[in-house]
Coordinates of C-alpha atoms in Angstrom, one line a residue:
M1 CA 13.7 -10.4 91.8
D2 CA 15.1 -13.8 90.6
I3 CA 13.3 -16.9 91.9
V4 CA 15.0 -19.8 93.6
L5 CA 14.0 -23.2 92.2
E6 CA 14.4 -26.2 94.5
I7 CA 14.0 -29.7 93.0
C8 CA 12.9 -32.7 95.1
A9 CA 15.4 -35.4 93.9
G10 CA 15.1 -39.1 94.7
S11 CA 18.6 -40.0 93.8
P12 CA 22.1 -38.5 93.1
A13 CA 21.3 -38.9 89.4
S14 CA 18.2 -36.8 89.7
A15 CA 20.1 -34.2 91.8
L16 CA 22.7 -33.8 89.0
A17 CA 19.8 -33.5 86.4
A18 CA 18.4 -30.7 88.6
Q19 CA 21.7 -28.9 88.6
E20 CA 22.0 -29.4 84.8
G21 CA 18.6 -27.9 84.3
G22 CA 19.4 -24.7 86.3
A23 CA 18.0 -25.4 89.7
Q24 CA 19.5 -23.4 92.6
R25 CA 18.9 -26.1 95.2
V26 CA 18.1 -29.8 95.6
E27 CA 16.1 -31.5 98.4
L28 CA 17.5 -35.0 98.4
C29 CA 15.1 -37.8 99.5
D30 CA 14.4 -41.5 99.2
N31 CA 11.1 -43.3 98.8
L32 CA 9.3 -40.5 97.0
L33 CA 6.2 -42.7 96.5
E34 CA 5.7 -42.5 100.3
G35 CA 6.2 -38.7 100.3
G36 CA 9.9 -39.0 100.9
T37 CA 12.2 -40.3 103.6
T38 CA 15.8 -39.6 104.7
P39 CA 18.3 -40.5 101.9
S40 CA 21.2 -42.9 102.6
Y41 CA 24.7 -41.9 103.7
G42 CA 26.0 -43.0 100.3
A43 CA 23.4 -40.9 98.4
L44 CA 24.1 -37.8 100.5
A45 CA 27.9 -38.2 100.3
L46 CA 27.9 -38.7 96.5
A47 CA 25.5 -35.7 96.0
R48 CA 27.7 -33.5 98.2
D49 CA 30.8 -34.5 96.2
R50 CA 29.2 -33.8 92.8
L51 CA 26.9 -30.9 93.3
A52 CA 27.9 -27.2 93.1
I53 CA 24.4 -26.0 94.0
G54 CA 22.7 -26.1 97.4
L55 CA 22.0 -29.5 98.9
H56 CA 19.3 -30.0 101.5
A57 CA 18.4 -33.4 103.0
L58 CA 15.0 -34.6 104.1
I59 CA 15.0 -35.8 107.7
R60 CA 12.0 -38.1 107.9
P61 CA 12.5 -41.6 109.3
R62 CA 9.4 -43.2 107.7
G63 CA 6.3 -42.5 105.7
G64 CA 2.9 -41.9 107.4
D65 CA 2.1 -39.2 109.9
F66 CA 4.4 -36.7 111.6
L67 CA 3.9 -37.8 115.2
Y68 CA 7.2 -39.4 116.1
S69 CA 8.3 -41.7 118.9
E70 CA 11.4 -41.1 121.0
L71 CA 13.3 -43.7 119.0
E72 CA 12.3 -42.0 115.7
F73 CA 13.3 -38.6 117.2
E74 CA 16.7 -39.9 118.1
Q75 CA 17.1 -41.3 114.6
M76 CA 16.3 -37.8 113.2
A77 CA 18.8 -36.2 115.5
R78 CA 21.6 -38.6 114.4
D79 CA 20.7 -38.1 110.7
I80 CA 21.1 -34.3 111.3
E81 CA 24.5 -34.8 112.9
L82 CA 25.5 -36.9 109.8
C83 CA 24.4 -34.1 107.5
R84 CA 26.5 -31.6 109.4
R85 CA 29.6 -33.8 109.1
L86 CA 29.0 -34.3 105.3
G87 CA 28.7 -30.5 104.7
V88 CA 25.1 -30.5 103.6
D89 CA 23.7 -27.0 103.3
G90 CA 20.3 -27.6 105.0
V91 CA 17.8 -30.0 106.4
V92 CA 14.1 -30.4 105.9
L93 CA 11.9 -31.6 108.7
G94 CA 8.5 -31.5 110.3
L95 CA 7.0 -32.7 113.5
L96 CA 3.4 -32.4 114.8
T97 CA 1.8 -33.2 118.1
A98 CA -1.1 -35.6 118.4
D99 CA -3.5 -32.7 118.4
G100 CA -2.3 -31.3 115.1
D101 CA -0.1 -28.5 116.3
V102 CA 3.6 -28.0 115.4
D103 CA 5.8 -29.8 118.0
V104 CA 7.7 -26.6 118.8
E105 CA 10.0 -28.0 121.5
R106 CA 11.3 -31.0 119.5
T107 CA 11.5 -28.9 116.3
R108 CA 13.6 -26.4 118.2
Q109 CA 15.8 -29.1 119.5
L110 CA 16.5 -30.4 116.0
A111 CA 17.0 -26.9 114.6
G112 CA 19.6 -26.4 117.4
L113 CA 21.4 -29.6 116.4
A114 CA 21.4 -28.4 112.8
G115 CA 23.4 -25.3 113.9
P116 CA 24.4 -23.2 110.9
L117 CA 22.5 -25.4 108.4
A118 CA 19.3 -23.9 107.0
V119 CA 16.2 -25.5 108.4
T120 CA 13.0 -25.9 106.3
F121 CA 9.7 -27.0 107.9
H122 CA 8.1 -29.3 105.3
R123 CA 4.5 -30.2 104.4
A124 CA 3.8 -31.6 107.8
F125 CA 2.6 -28.0 108.1
D126 CA -0.3 -28.8 105.7
M127 CA -1.6 -31.3 108.2
A128 CA -1.7 -28.7 111.1
R129 CA -5.1 -27.7 112.3
D130 CA -4.5 -23.9 112.5
P131 CA -2.2 -22.6 109.7
A132 CA -1.8 -19.1 111.1
R133 CA -0.8 -20.4 114.5
A134 CA 1.4 -23.1 113.0
L135 CA 3.3 -20.5 111.0
E136 CA 4.2 -18.6 114.2
D137 CA 5.2 -21.9 115.8
V138 CA 7.5 -22.8 112.9
I139 CA 9.2 -19.4 113.1
A140 CA 9.5 -19.7 116.9
A141 CA 11.2 -23.1 116.5
G142 CA 14.0 -21.6 114.5
C143 CA 13.1 -22.6 110.9
R144 CA 14.1 -20.3 108.0
R145 CA 11.7 -21.6 105.4
L146 CA 8.3 -23.2 105.1
L147 CA 7.4 -25.7 102.3
S148 CA 3.6 -25.8 101.9
S149 CA 0.8 -26.4 99.4
G150 CA -1.4 -24.0 101.3
Q151 CA -3.1 -27.0 103.0
A152 CA -4.5 -28.0 99.6
P153 CA -3.8 -31.1 97.4
A154 CA -1.6 -28.9 95.2
A155 CA -0.1 -25.5 95.6
P156 CA -2.2 -23.8 92.8
Q157 CA -5.3 -24.7 94.8
G158 CA -3.8 -23.3 98.0
A159 CA -2.5 -20.1 96.4
A160 CA -4.7 -17.8 98.6
L161 CA -3.4 -19.3 101.8
L162 CA 0.1 -19.3 100.6
R163 CA -0.1 -15.6 99.9
A164 CA -1.6 -14.9 103.3
L165 CA 1.2 -17.0 105.0
R166 CA 3.9 -15.0 103.1
E167 CA 2.3 -11.7 104.2
Q168 CA 2.1 -13.0 107.8
A169 CA 5.7 -14.2 107.8
G170 CA 7.1 -11.0 106.3
A171 CA 10.9 -11.1 106.4
R172 CA 11.0 -13.6 109.2
L173 CA 10.7 -16.7 107.0
A174 CA 10.5 -17.7 103.3
V175 CA 7.3 -19.4 102.2
M176 CA 8.0 -21.9 99.4
P177 CA 5.0 -23.3 97.4
G178 CA 5.3 -27.0 96.7
A179 CA 3.2 -29.9 95.3
G180 CA 1.9 -29.8 91.8
V181 CA 4.2 -27.0 90.7
R182 CA 4.8 -27.4 87.0
A183 CA 6.0 -25.3 84.0
D184 CA 2.4 -24.6 83.0
N185 CA 1.4 -23.1 86.4
I186 CA 4.6 -21.7 88.1
A187 CA 4.3 -18.2 86.5
A188 CA 0.7 -17.8 87.7
L189 CA 1.6 -19.2 91.1
R190 CA 4.3 -16.6 91.4
R191 CA 1.9 -13.8 90.6
Q192 CA -0.8 -15.1 92.9
T193 CA 1.4 -15.8 95.9
G194 CA 4.2 -13.3 95.6
C195 CA 6.6 -16.0 96.6
L196 CA 10.1 -16.2 95.2
E197 CA 11.1 -19.8 96.1
F198 CA 9.4 -22.8 94.5
H199 CA 9.7 -26.6 95.1
A200 CA 9.0 -29.1 92.3
S201 CA 9.9 -32.6 91.3
A202 CA 10.2 -32.2 87.5
R203 CA 10.2 -36.0 87.1
A204 CA 9.8 -38.0 83.9
A205 CA 9.8 -41.8 83.1
A206 CA 13.3 -43.3 82.9
A207 CA 13.7 -46.4 80.8
S208 CA 15.3 -49.5 82.3
G209 CA 18.4 -50.9 80.7
M210 CA 17.5 -54.5 81.4
R211 CA 17.3 -56.7 78.3
H212 CA 16.2 -59.8 80.3
R213 CA 12.8 -59.2 82.0
Q214 CA 11.4 -61.8 84.4
S215 CA 7.7 -62.0 84.1
G216 CA 5.2 -63.0 86.8
L217 CA 7.3 -61.7 89.7
S218 CA 7.4 -58.4 91.5
M219 CA 9.8 -57.3 94.2
G220 CA 7.6 -54.3 95.2
A221 CA 3.9 -53.7 95.5
P222 CA 1.7 -56.2 93.7
G223 CA 1.3 -55.3 90.0
A224 CA 4.2 -52.8 90.2
D225 CA 6.4 -52.5 87.1
E226 CA 9.9 -53.5 88.1
Y227 CA 11.3 -51.9 85.0
A228 CA 9.8 -48.4 85.3
R229 CA 11.0 -45.5 87.5
Q230 CA 10.8 -41.7 87.6
E231 CA 13.9 -39.5 87.6
T232 CA 14.2 -35.7 87.5
S233 CA 14.4 -34.4 84.0
A234 CA 16.9 -31.6 83.3
Q235 CA 14.7 -30.4 80.4
L236 CA 11.7 -30.1 82.7
V237 CA 13.7 -28.2 85.2
R238 CA 15.0 -25.8 82.5
E239 CA 11.4 -25.2 81.4
L240 CA 10.2 -24.6 84.9
A241 CA 12.9 -21.9 85.4
R242 CA 12.1 -20.3 82.0
Q243 CA 8.4 -20.0 82.7
A244 CA 8.9 -18.7 86.3
A245 CA 11.2 -16.0 85.0
Q246 CA 8.5 -14.7 82.7
A247 CA 6.0 -14.0 85.5

């Protein structure tokens, strides 16, 4: 069976590069250095206008943990409503309780607001205390897909749990390995897990076009290079797809 390759894109430009490289779907985010947050209206609208492949939006109001206040929950709900109006294909979310369980009730509420949109439960799952129970909770909450590294720093290290989760889920939910998925390990990961959907960033350094460069100042973190950024590479996406197809 053919695989589905989802690319985590931090900008409309990266989303278009993912499409050029042959990805079937994009997860559009902002602030990837914090693990991703919800992209802006402008980014979502532009991506929707330009993409012919699937477009999913990350619904995450901030970096940090996945225990959200009522105000943050309302923000997530409003962002989902916006995604529906823009014609986005799916949303990606994850909520936990203070005790490390899936917040089933609030996840179910957000999935209900999403309506016909596909709902993916993201790597908040990897911070849950009991993965087998968390999987059942994710399914009960109405999610169609689980993005996980197998509760490991990277998916290749979590391959055994990812396979167990896929077997536990059966046809009820798609398990999608993510984190550390690269062209040099995706084929082995496919064989080890039996999964058919994979999530990767495929980013490479993008050169700044600035000729004038102000020294001694930084608008971001101390010591950060203002003239360096990472964008999705169509070539890396293409190689990911090629290697996965050979498994």
